[in-house]
XYZ file of C-alpha atoms in Angstrom:
728
model
C -20.849 29.925 0.339
C -24.345 31.293 -0.438
C -22.820 33.931 -2.702
C -21.097 31.122 -4.630
C -24.387 29.213 -4.848
C -26.265 32.291 -6.055
C -23.506 32.923 -8.584
C -23.592 29.320 -9.813
C -27.404 29.592 -10.209
C -27.063 32.916 -12.002
C -29.119 34.676 -9.301
C -27.867 38.216 -9.641
C -29.990 41.350 -9.168
C -31.254 41.202 -12.760
C -32.375 37.566 -12.483
C -34.139 38.223 -9.173
C -35.958 41.221 -10.716
C -36.889 39.120 -13.753
C -38.444 36.416 -11.582
C -40.431 39.004 -9.594
C -41.727 40.591 -12.811
C -42.877 37.218 -14.158
C -44.738 36.600 -10.891
C -46.132 40.152 -11.069
C -44.591 40.597 -7.639
C -44.379 44.352 -7.231
C -44.144 47.084 -4.628
C -47.870 46.995 -3.886
C -47.442 43.346 -2.880
C -44.587 44.285 -0.587
C -46.779 46.968 1.072
C -49.660 44.542 1.378
C -47.444 41.819 2.957
C -45.996 44.268 5.468
C -49.507 45.345 6.398
C -50.645 41.793 7.049
C -47.491 40.886 9.048
C -48.845 42.075 12.385
C -52.217 40.521 11.752
C -50.934 36.991 11.039
C -48.335 36.982 13.831
C -50.850 35.711 16.362
C -51.950 32.977 13.949
C -48.322 31.876 13.529
C -47.624 31.675 17.272
C -48.823 28.096 17.699
C -48.195 27.126 14.135
C -44.742 25.492 14.615
C -45.923 22.999 17.287
C -48.955 21.904 15.317
C -46.964 21.861 12.105
C -44.270 19.518 13.460
C -46.851 17.239 15.032
C -48.362 17.040 11.577
C -44.983 16.315 9.937
C -44.082 13.581 12.432
C -47.289 11.748 11.662
C -45.527 10.585 8.434
C -43.067 7.732 8.988
C -40.325 9.013 6.630
C -40.360 12.413 8.322
C -40.584 10.922 11.806
C -37.333 9.073 11.074
C -35.659 12.402 10.255
C -37.190 14.214 13.256
C -36.487 11.759 16.086
C -34.162 14.055 18.093
C -36.209 16.370 20.396
C -33.394 18.896 20.784
C -33.026 19.097 17.032
C -36.804 19.479 16.623
C -36.796 22.372 19.103
C -34.109 24.142 17.113
C -36.009 23.497 13.888
C -39.225 24.952 15.340
C -37.418 28.168 16.253
C -35.865 28.359 12.798
C -39.289 27.620 11.285
C -40.889 30.544 13.099
C -38.138 32.864 11.833
C -38.456 31.508 8.330
C -42.222 32.004 7.963
C -42.093 35.362 9.736
C -39.775 36.613 7.004
C -42.418 35.855 4.364
C -44.467 38.867 5.432
C -41.767 41.212 6.717
C -41.492 42.906 3.336
C -37.720 42.570 2.704
C -37.139 40.547 -0.478
C -33.703 41.651 -1.690
C -30.457 39.697 -2.259
C -29.954 38.915 1.461
C -33.425 37.379 1.566
C -32.629 35.268 -1.486
C -29.380 34.013 0.090
C -31.166 32.981 3.287
C -33.761 31.086 1.222
C -31.011 29.334 -0.734
C -29.360 28.269 2.508
C -32.604 26.700 3.734
C -32.962 24.813 0.489
C -29.365 23.530 0.588
C -29.713 22.361 4.191
C -32.894 20.468 3.331
C -31.218 18.892 0.314
C -28.198 17.877 2.423
C -30.285 16.190 5.159
C -32.247 14.283 2.538
C -35.630 16.038 2.854
C -37.343 15.405 -0.456
C -39.018 18.346 -2.318
C -42.485 16.815 -1.888
C -42.260 17.318 1.876
C -41.049 20.878 1.406
C -43.953 21.732 -0.973
C -46.356 20.018 1.372
C -45.155 22.196 4.210
C -45.963 25.331 2.208
C -49.406 23.983 1.449
C -49.970 23.459 5.150
C -48.713 26.991 5.861
C -51.094 28.570 3.344
C -54.032 26.541 4.593
C -53.387 27.699 8.154
C -52.850 31.342 7.113
C -56.103 31.758 5.130
C -58.404 32.100 8.168
C -56.096 34.744 9.610
C -56.161 36.690 6.340
C -59.939 36.448 6.178
C -60.218 37.890 9.647
C -57.653 40.609 8.942
C -59.453 41.758 5.780
C -62.797 41.849 7.567
C -64.275 39.350 5.165
C -64.051 41.769 2.268
C -63.726 39.686 -0.852
C -61.425 41.976 -2.868
C -59.088 42.723 0.041
C -58.943 39.022 0.941
C -58.170 37.955 -2.611
C -55.479 40.631 -3.001
C -53.843 39.555 0.277
C -53.964 35.899 -0.777
C -52.456 36.780 -4.143
C -49.512 38.652 -2.547
C -48.896 35.811 -0.089
C -49.067 33.282 -2.905
C -46.512 35.269 -4.955
C -43.920 35.311 -2.194
C -44.538 31.623 -1.412
C -44.086 30.658 -5.078
C -40.973 32.883 -5.230
C -39.564 30.941 -2.243
C -40.546 27.573 -3.673
C -38.729 28.355 -6.911
C -35.565 29.277 -5.022
C -35.763 26.076 -2.991
C -36.329 23.870 -6.016
C -33.373 25.591 -7.691
C -31.134 24.574 -4.782
C -32.398 20.977 -4.954
C -31.701 20.807 -8.667
C -28.356 22.538 -8.215
C -27.366 20.095 -5.434
C -28.239 17.175 -7.691
C -26.250 18.655 -10.543
C -23.328 19.275 -8.211
C -23.502 15.713 -6.919
C -23.656 14.301 -10.427
C -20.824 16.548 -11.582
C -18.706 15.603 -8.568
C -19.398 11.931 -9.189
C -18.498 12.322 -12.845
C -15.282 14.166 -12.007
C -14.404 11.553 -9.387
C -14.928 8.707 -11.850
C -13.029 10.531 -14.583
C -10.155 11.293 -12.159
C -10.114 7.871 -10.487
C -6.898 5.866 -10.650
C -9.111 2.794 -11.012
C -10.549 1.955 -14.383
C -14.348 2.188 -14.564
C -16.524 0.897 -17.395
C -20.200 0.327 -18.186
C -21.254 -2.430 -20.597
C -24.633 -2.802 -22.309
C -26.219 -6.113 -21.291
C -28.883 -5.950 -23.984
C -26.378 -6.927 -26.698
C -24.836 -10.363 -26.994
C -21.227 -9.168 -26.871
C -21.851 -6.665 -24.046
C -20.312 -3.611 -25.758
C -18.651 -0.928 -23.694
C -20.746 2.255 -23.627
C -18.593 4.169 -21.124
C -14.971 3.981 -19.985
C -12.978 6.472 -17.933
C -9.399 7.561 -18.774
C -7.906 5.168 -16.207
C -9.557 2.232 -17.992
C -7.889 3.256 -21.236
C -4.551 3.816 -19.524
C -4.573 0.506 -17.611
C -5.477 -1.608 -20.630
C -3.474 0.412 -23.141
C -6.312 1.751 -25.296
C -5.933 4.905 -27.288
C -8.411 7.597 -26.070
C -11.896 6.821 -27.382
C -10.931 3.520 -28.997
C -12.433 1.249 -26.316
C -16.090 2.263 -26.780
C -18.119 -0.340 -28.642
C -15.661 -3.157 -27.965
C -16.795 -6.371 -26.311
C -16.693 -6.286 -22.522
C -13.377 -7.652 -21.136
C -13.008 -10.655 -23.394
C -10.145 -12.064 -25.406
C -10.755 -9.499 -28.145
C -11.625 -6.704 -25.744
C -8.148 -5.848 -24.508
C -4.830 -5.323 -26.283
C -2.549 -8.342 -25.979
C -3.583 -11.784 -24.771
C -5.629 -12.729 -21.692
C -3.493 -15.511 -20.212
C -5.941 -16.504 -17.474
C -8.828 -15.143 -15.438
C -11.051 -14.837 -18.524
C -13.308 -17.818 -17.774
C -14.266 -16.656 -14.271
C -15.519 -13.263 -15.416
C -17.373 -14.683 -18.441
C -19.279 -17.037 -16.151
C -20.297 -14.120 -13.911
C -21.548 -12.175 -16.956
C -23.537 -15.142 -18.254
C -25.148 -15.653 -14.816
C -25.829 -11.941 -14.375
C -24.109 -11.946 -10.996
C -21.275 -10.117 -9.306
C -17.839 -11.315 -10.308
C -14.206 -10.934 -9.352
C -11.038 -12.138 -10.987
C -7.467 -11.212 -11.713
C -6.705 -11.049 -15.406
C -3.133 -11.927 -16.255
C -2.351 -10.231 -19.532
C 0.553 -10.593 -21.879
C 1.184 -7.467 -23.894
C 2.253 -7.460 -27.505
C 5.743 -6.425 -26.361
C 5.905 -9.461 -24.053
C 5.348 -7.504 -20.829
C 3.236 -9.215 -18.181
C 0.387 -7.345 -16.504
C -2.025 -8.281 -13.727
C -5.402 -6.516 -13.587
C -7.903 -6.929 -10.754
C -11.512 -6.797 -12.010
C -14.719 -6.287 -9.996
C -18.000 -6.650 -11.913
C -21.593 -5.971 -10.809
C -24.931 -6.163 -12.688
C -27.268 -3.148 -12.935
C -30.976 -4.017 -12.869
C -34.026 -2.026 -13.946
C -37.272 -1.706 -11.997
C -38.381 -5.110 -13.249
C -35.252 -6.829 -12.006
C -33.776 -7.380 -15.463
C -30.025 -6.870 -15.925
C -29.586 -3.960 -18.306
C -25.922 -3.119 -17.789
C -22.763 -4.240 -16.107
C -20.540 -1.824 -14.240
C -16.946 -2.798 -13.613
C -13.876 -1.491 -11.827
C -10.309 -2.296 -12.909
C -7.213 -1.953 -10.776
C -3.689 -2.482 -12.110
C -2.110 -4.779 -9.517
C 1.009 -5.650 -11.506
C 3.335 -4.009 -8.968
C 1.482 -5.616 -6.060
C 1.547 -9.032 -7.718
C 5.268 -8.728 -8.337
C 5.780 -7.603 -4.717
C 3.765 -10.578 -3.439
C 5.834 -12.932 -5.584
C 9.012 -11.323 -4.243
C 7.793 -11.752 -0.663
C 6.933 -15.395 -1.294
C 10.332 -15.903 -2.903
C 12.108 -14.129 -0.040
C 10.269 -16.282 2.488
C 11.506 -19.438 0.803
C 14.887 -18.429 -0.628
C 18.242 -17.214 0.603
C 18.777 -13.503 -0.051
C 22.504 -13.773 -0.848
C 22.497 -16.686 -3.300
C 18.870 -16.991 -4.397
C 18.946 -20.662 -3.387
C 16.095 -22.323 -1.478
C 16.275 -21.780 2.287
C 15.528 -24.200 5.110
C 11.719 -23.831 4.812
C 11.612 -24.685 1.124
C 14.257 -27.390 1.568
C 12.204 -29.140 4.265
C 9.185 -29.075 1.970
C 11.160 -30.565 -0.914
C 12.701 -33.282 1.259
C 9.223 -34.248 2.482
C 7.910 -34.506 -1.082
C 11.011 -36.360 -2.265
C 10.564 -39.035 0.408
C 6.837 -39.363 -0.383
C 7.460 -40.021 -4.086
C 10.652 -42.107 -3.744
C 8.886 -45.427 -4.587
C 11.690 -47.617 -3.296
C 14.510 -45.457 -4.704
C 17.068 -43.735 -2.487
C 16.973 -40.072 -1.506
C 20.228 -38.488 -0.336
C 20.670 -35.405 1.830
C 24.189 -33.926 1.809
C 25.231 -31.424 4.442
C 28.095 -29.324 3.091
C 30.224 -27.010 5.243
C 33.174 -24.961 4.000
C 36.440 -25.525 5.800
C 37.880 -22.464 7.598
C 35.329 -20.082 6.097
C 35.315 -17.952 9.240
C 39.006 -17.308 8.690
C 38.202 -15.786 5.278
C 35.422 -13.618 6.737
C 37.572 -12.414 9.632
C 40.612 -11.797 7.464
C 39.149 -10.182 4.349
C 35.728 -8.961 5.432
C 32.153 -9.920 4.668
C 32.208 -8.629 1.081
C 34.854 -11.200 0.148
C 33.069 -13.826 2.244
C 29.780 -13.153 0.436
C 31.489 -13.377 -2.958
C 32.988 -16.725 -1.932
C 29.570 -18.017 -0.835
C 28.030 -17.034 -4.187
C 30.832 -18.792 -6.059
C 30.302 -21.945 -3.991
C 26.553 -21.798 -4.736
C 27.299 -21.587 -8.457
C 29.796 -24.455 -8.345
C 27.488 -26.756 -6.412
C 24.520 -25.950 -8.678
C 26.615 -26.713 -11.759
C 27.403 -30.199 -10.418
C 23.780 -31.249 -9.937
C 21.170 -32.816 -12.155
C 18.110 -30.868 -13.304
C 15.806 -32.264 -10.593
C 18.217 -31.934 -7.680
C 18.113 -29.158 -5.088
C 20.845 -27.124 -3.428
C 19.837 -24.931 -0.482
C 21.713 -22.550 1.768
C 20.906 -22.744 5.465
C 23.020 -19.724 6.382
C 26.673 -18.909 6.926
C 28.752 -21.417 4.984
C 26.270 -24.292 5.317
C 24.694 -25.781 2.187
C 22.443 -28.802 1.743
C 22.096 -30.850 -1.433
C 18.996 -32.986 -2.008
C 19.350 -35.845 -4.509
C 16.245 -37.761 -5.567
C 15.684 -41.028 -7.382
C 19.074 -42.637 -6.721
C 19.535 -46.261 -7.694
C 22.370 -46.972 -5.241
C 24.655 -45.536 -2.577
C 27.392 -45.403 -5.207
C 25.378 -42.736 -7.073
C 25.449 -40.533 -3.968
C 29.163 -41.245 -3.416
C 30.023 -40.229 -6.979
C 28.212 -36.912 -6.583
C 29.806 -36.284 -3.159
C 33.261 -36.912 -4.649
C 32.452 -34.611 -7.565
C 31.409 -31.835 -5.188
C 34.476 -32.345 -3.009
C 36.811 -32.151 -5.994
C 35.105 -29.086 -7.488
C 35.164 -27.300 -4.150
C 38.832 -28.065 -3.568
C 39.780 -25.747 -6.427
C 40.905 -22.310 -5.290
C 38.701 -19.270 -5.884
C 39.839 -15.964 -7.339
C 37.998 -12.917 -5.999
C 39.445 -9.726 -7.379
C 43.171 -9.867 -6.777
C 42.823 -12.562 -4.100
C 43.242 -16.265 -4.730
C 41.669 -18.113 -1.825
C 42.135 -21.795 -1.006
C 38.845 -23.663 -0.757
C 37.689 -26.989 0.566
C 34.534 -28.449 2.038
C 33.484 -31.248 4.353
C 30.394 -33.191 3.276
C 28.131 -35.437 5.323
C 25.638 -37.739 3.612
C 22.437 -39.257 5.007
C 20.164 -41.556 2.991
C 16.406 -41.987 3.144
C 14.798 -44.155 4.218
C 17.820 -45.806 5.856
C 18.964 -42.846 7.968
C 15.646 -41.094 8.477
C 12.164 -40.590 7.090
C 11.677 -36.882 7.722
C 13.674 -33.697 7.032
C 14.678 -33.121 10.649
C 16.229 -36.564 11.123
C 17.966 -36.598 7.741
C 19.489 -33.142 8.238
C 20.627 -34.023 11.762
C 22.322 -37.205 10.620
C 23.913 -35.540 7.578
C 25.237 -32.843 9.934
C 26.735 -35.500 12.210
C 28.397 -37.167 9.210
C 29.773 -33.807 8.082
C 31.476 -33.278 11.452
C 32.998 -36.724 11.195
C 34.363 -35.743 7.743
C 35.969 -32.659 9.316
C 37.527 -34.752 12.049
C 39.008 -37.040 9.413
C 41.018 -34.191 7.960
C 38.496 -31.950 6.171
C 38.102 -31.730 2.380
C 36.335 -35.059 2.533
C 32.910 -36.681 2.549
C 31.466 -39.200 4.963
C 28.252 -41.264 5.023
C 26.236 -41.351 8.227
C 26.439 -44.453 10.400
C 24.540 -45.221 13.631
C 27.808 -45.292 15.591
C 28.247 -41.581 14.854
C 25.417 -40.687 17.226
C 27.569 -41.697 20.156
C 30.450 -39.654 18.808
C 28.207 -36.600 18.286
C 26.824 -36.878 21.803
C 30.357 -37.190 23.061
C 31.335 -33.986 21.271
C 28.400 -32.143 22.844
C 29.396 -33.522 26.240
C 32.957 -32.253 25.759
C 31.646 -28.795 24.872
C 29.410 -28.677 27.936
C 32.138 -29.932 30.260
C 34.692 -27.574 28.704
C 32.470 -24.588 29.505
C 32.279 -25.800 33.071
C 36.045 -26.336 33.162
C 36.723 -22.775 32.023
C 34.470 -21.423 34.751
C 35.732 -23.847 37.414
C 39.503 -23.503 36.934
C 40.041 -27.069 35.695
C 42.372 -25.935 32.889
C 46.009 -25.411 33.769
C 49.253 -24.576 32.026
C 52.079 -27.117 31.900
C 55.558 -26.124 30.786
C 57.913 -27.957 28.430
C 61.576 -26.961 28.815
C 63.411 -25.174 26.003
C 67.185 -25.566 26.101
C 70.422 -24.516 24.466
C 71.132 -27.577 22.297
C 74.899 -27.201 22.612
C 75.126 -26.780 26.415
C 71.788 -28.138 27.640
C 71.230 -24.926 29.615
C 67.602 -24.043 30.351
C 66.501 -21.009 28.280
C 62.741 -20.996 28.765
C 59.556 -23.033 28.368
C 56.486 -23.364 26.201
C 53.164 -23.147 28.043
C 50.876 -26.004 26.980
C 47.300 -26.397 28.200
C 46.102 -29.454 30.096
C 42.634 -30.252 31.435
C 42.498 -31.757 34.891
C 39.148 -33.456 34.416
C 37.416 -34.434 37.685
C 36.540 -37.889 36.322
C 39.006 -38.580 33.489
C 42.210 -37.324 35.115
C 44.608 -35.245 32.983
C 43.468 -34.683 29.379
C 45.811 -33.658 26.551
C 44.809 -30.947 24.034
C 43.955 -33.495 21.339
C 40.837 -34.419 23.314
C 39.297 -30.964 23.520
C 41.093 -28.314 21.423
C 39.130 -29.128 18.239
C 35.846 -28.625 20.093
C 37.176 -25.387 21.589
C 38.046 -24.147 18.097
C 34.635 -25.044 16.657
C 32.687 -23.420 19.487
C 34.834 -20.295 19.950
C 35.791 -21.389 23.473
C 39.409 -21.296 22.322
C 39.423 -17.525 22.988
C 38.713 -17.616 26.744
C 40.847 -20.782 26.987
C 43.778 -19.007 25.338
C 43.380 -16.000 27.632
C 43.500 -18.262 30.696
C 46.700 -19.949 29.472
C 48.326 -16.590 28.638
C 47.424 -15.175 32.046
C 48.760 -18.284 33.840
C 52.011 -18.202 31.822
C 52.583 -14.505 32.591
C 52.049 -15.138 36.308
C 54.569 -17.965 36.115
C 57.194 -15.821 34.384
C 56.822 -13.315 37.218
C 57.566 -16.067 39.755
C 60.624 -17.151 37.733
C 61.910 -13.604 37.715
C 61.356 -13.332 41.446
C 63.223 -16.667 41.825
C 66.256 -15.158 40.126
C 65.683 -16.247 36.516
C 64.652 -13.133 34.574
C 66.366 -14.649 31.531
C 63.776 -17.419 31.133
C 61.183 -16.787 28.454
C 57.724 -18.328 28.394
C 56.281 -19.099 24.965
C 52.486 -19.071 24.480
C 50.712 -20.144 21.297
C 47.929 -17.875 20.050
C 45.032 -19.514 18.213
C 43.710 -18.019 15.008
C 40.606 -16.784 16.852
C 42.729 -14.967 19.427
C 45.119 -13.491 16.890
C 42.279 -12.035 14.802
C 40.769 -10.081 17.683
C 40.970 -6.383 16.882
C 42.078 -5.476 20.404
C 44.664 -8.264 20.854
C 47.545 -5.887 21.637
C 45.500 -4.120 24.331
C 44.458 -7.462 25.843
C 48.059 -8.691 26.061
C 49.206 -5.406 27.627
C 46.378 -5.617 30.190
C 47.395 -9.168 31.152
C 51.057 -8.141 31.494
C 50.055 -5.269 33.779
C 47.662 -7.457 35.773
C 50.233 -10.224 36.394
C 53.333 -8.015 36.798
C 55.080 -9.882 33.969
C 57.741 -8.241 31.804
C 57.166 -8.129 28.068
C 60.805 -9.213 27.511
C 60.023 -12.559 29.188
C 57.050 -13.304 26.887
C 57.162 -14.913 23.447
C 53.938 -15.276 21.443
C 53.658 -17.938 18.743
C 51.338 -18.137 15.730
C 51.275 -20.760 12.999
C 52.121 -20.101 9.367
C 48.486 -20.651 8.360
C 47.195 -18.063 10.818
C 49.825 -15.525 9.766
C 49.172 -15.946 6.044
C 45.348 -15.939 6.247
C 45.501 -12.136 6.287
C 49.152 -11.350 5.692
C 48.746 -7.557 5.671
C 46.667 -7.619 8.846
C 49.177 -9.985 10.461
C 52.025 -7.573 9.766
C 50.133 -4.780 11.558
C 49.210 -6.926 14.569
C 52.685 -8.396 14.932
C 54.229 -4.926 14.691
C 51.920 -3.737 17.485
C 53.040 -6.606 19.737
C 56.666 -6.090 18.812
C 56.484 -2.426 19.838
C 55.569 -3.587 23.337
C 58.861 -5.547 23.538
C 57.226 -8.962 23.123
C 59.190 -11.647 21.218
C 57.400 -13.301 18.292
C 57.718 -16.740 16.728
C 56.276 -18.656 13.772
C 55.211 -22.079 15.041
C 55.163 -25.318 12.994
C 57.246 -23.672 10.285
C 57.331 -25.582 7.007
C 53.817 -27.051 7.254
C 51.901 -24.064 5.914
C 52.097 -21.966 2.775
C 54.305 -19.068 3.714
C 55.342 -16.550 1.116
C 58.985 -15.586 1.578
C 58.167 -12.015 0.575
C 55.726 -11.794 3.459
C 58.010 -13.716 5.807
C 60.573 -10.948 5.332
C 57.929 -8.363 6.280
C 56.781 -10.151 9.431
C 58.519 -8.609 12.492
C 59.330 -12.017 13.999
C 62.278 -13.233 16.056
C 62.144 -17.019 15.804
C 61.185 -19.851 13.470
C 60.118 -23.101 15.146
C 60.902 -26.117 12.946
C 57.942 -28.482 13.038
C 58.443 -31.839 14.753
C 57.330 -33.697 11.611
C 60.661 -32.737 9.959
C 62.779 -33.388 13.055
C 61.579 -36.991 13.439
C 63.320 -38.172 10.252
C 66.726 -36.579 10.752
C 69.463 -37.412 10.188
C 68.509 -40.674 8.437
C 65.738 -39.431 6.136
C 67.213 -37.561 3.198
C 64.109 -35.462 2.491
C 63.676 -34.347 6.116
C 67.392 -33.610 6.349
C 67.272 -31.448 3.218
C 64.201 -29.560 4.455
C 65.715 -28.837 7.869
C 68.996 -27.698 6.301
C 67.059 -25.376 3.984
C 65.055 -23.892 6.882
C 68.216 -23.335 8.917
C 69.934 -21.667 5.977
C 66.943 -19.427 5.304
C 66.679 -18.393 8.971
C 70.374 -17.567 9.010
C 70.022 -15.380 5.910
C 67.024 -13.595 7.483
C 68.888 -13.284 10.797
C 66.167 -15.182 12.654
C 66.581 -17.467 15.660
C 65.655 -21.129 15.325
C 64.051 -23.603 17.696
C 63.531 -27.259 16.804
C 60.435 -28.978 18.190
C 60.153 -32.675 18.990
C 63.839 -33.431 19.653
C 63.849 -36.946 21.086
C 67.261 -38.519 20.373
C 70.893 -37.511 20.843
C 71.453 -38.030 17.096
C 68.825 -35.427 16.283
C 70.396 -33.022 18.776
C 73.870 -33.507 17.366
C 72.698 -32.992 13.801
C 70.889 -29.757 14.699
C 73.921 -28.387 16.589
C 76.150 -29.221 13.651
C 73.816 -27.381 11.279
C 73.742 -24.290 13.482
C 70.361 -24.645 15.211
C 70.903 -23.288 18.742
C 67.620 -24.098 20.594
C 65.295 -27.019 20.927
C 62.564 -28.716 22.972
C 61.291 -32.272 23.117
C 61.161 -35.407 25.189
C 64.961 -35.606 25.172
C 64.954 -32.637 27.584
C 61.646 -33.133 29.331
C 57.924 -33.445 28.818
C 55.449 -30.710 29.620
C 55.049 -30.567 33.404
C 53.132 -28.661 36.072
C 54.564 -25.325 37.214
C 55.735 -26.770 40.533
C 57.775 -29.500 38.824
C 59.277 -26.963 36.429
C 60.259 -24.843 39.409
C 62.253 -27.811 40.774
C 64.208 -27.907 37.470
C 65.031 -24.230 37.901
C 66.115 -24.860 41.480
C 68.353 -27.799 40.477
C 69.890 -25.709 37.680
C 70.639 -22.958 40.188
C 72.193 -25.442 42.644
C 74.342 -26.976 39.914
C 75.533 -23.558 38.815
């Protein structure tokens, strides 16, 4: 390091020799200093202690010399340092050691005046020793003093060089740091009215778009001082300049090309010794990216990521403000939920589901007025906020418009998906005066719209609270029933229509409620579907039915099949085939005795996936049936691909035969189609002999309905089997 310092100072052998020649510091001085070395050693022995006591009598030096251990080390170094003055070795190594001392003193902040003062003290203390050594001879004394003075001045010059060099290094480093800084730095002259720029670094020019050198002389950060237009932030900084105080602002700039830029500006005054402001120094930081990021974070915190619509937080804020400024006008909150959206997600995947959600967001937004709000709460739930309504009819018209627009099918790629929505409407102040109450009541009204057949809208009414609480009670009690074994399978006979012989049974769930006796599916299946409880419920029914088929086989009726309906939730489980096989193994049931039923709607929701699942079940030897046939939207091309055994004609068509011409035609068409596809048929809801006779005449072999028996507990069904065996 010292070699680098000597090199930077130009202190090579030639320069050192030149300095010695100018001081007239020659070999005779070296000889003279060596001769006096032994004589002054005794004088130096107590010099360090007295010298440091002297130094510490000055407050600035006492602050630097407060550590006793450090002072002890300095005293030892001091003795070595002054001993070298008279040792007679003044080559390059000596120079390097002197440079090191100077650099250390500069680094610790010891000012040159203290260093020069120390040499003065040293010389003053050495003179008596020299006088004694020279025996009081004037010429010898003066020659010795002259040699000592030469080496001291030589040292002082080296030390001052290091101080100056350290300052230059510090200034150069500071200049390089400012020039290399990513922040813009400028200095403005405060003595002129327009505060011209007298220094700018490259970052300043880059941030504000100046060509190199073109910023100097311009007014300091004003409307004419930067390219483009200062949109805001200008006034704050001008006030700080006029007051001569520190200032901070963010300048929002609009470039000539239309680009927006945000620049953070810190400004500070520079005062002279009299306290007058002579300059301003400023630092610029381009915070455009940060500002954009902050705006994105704020937007993300208040908006839905998928659709860009307001989220619940922003919606609540807007509802609150809408109510506050309503001034006697109505405010409507509409809770909108897509019908059977989960079926789309499960059948086609989240990418299709997300595309559907975005399309719904666009459709709803297109139906609204400029001041209205549509928000997405998550999933398939949207909320519409309508302000400044004159009447309930205004809200009804918009609800009907939304319902109609959302009942139009959606094309996503090659898919055309059916669409509908249920809408609940709550009005402020009638149905609530805060976001929480309005959203709750709109949600309740939406559920009532679903219960009324979906694809509908419904206004909230106080009586709905009881219904909503009832629905929550059913859910809670249904969970308990599943855990407590309150659900049981009943069996409705299936017969040969021509002979009346028993061919099997359909397992139908019943809830033996501890307080409300036996409940039919209509009282709890909808809640089970909405909450997902239909999956464990369906598994319980399937397990019970398989156990029952095992008992029938053991009772001598291996020919009886048990039919079990699979819900859409069950059928869409990826491991359905494995689950069914596990239940068969667990209960000892034979696959040949089991028939699984799915509705047309479930099968067609994901026709390709349904083909794969049905094929997997069919490979296990399980019979398959399409339930409620004729009520869905089956494609005959897919129906041919489904590996099914039986079509079940829905009871809604059976009720009108043979008198109703339309029902008769539909049933005849279904029977003819099944015959052409070589599928078995079973008619549901057969209640009269006339219906039975018509079906037999048309070639329908099997049926079930009240004409042959209602659904009954397993024990009662076992009695039917026993009677049939006795009669045979």
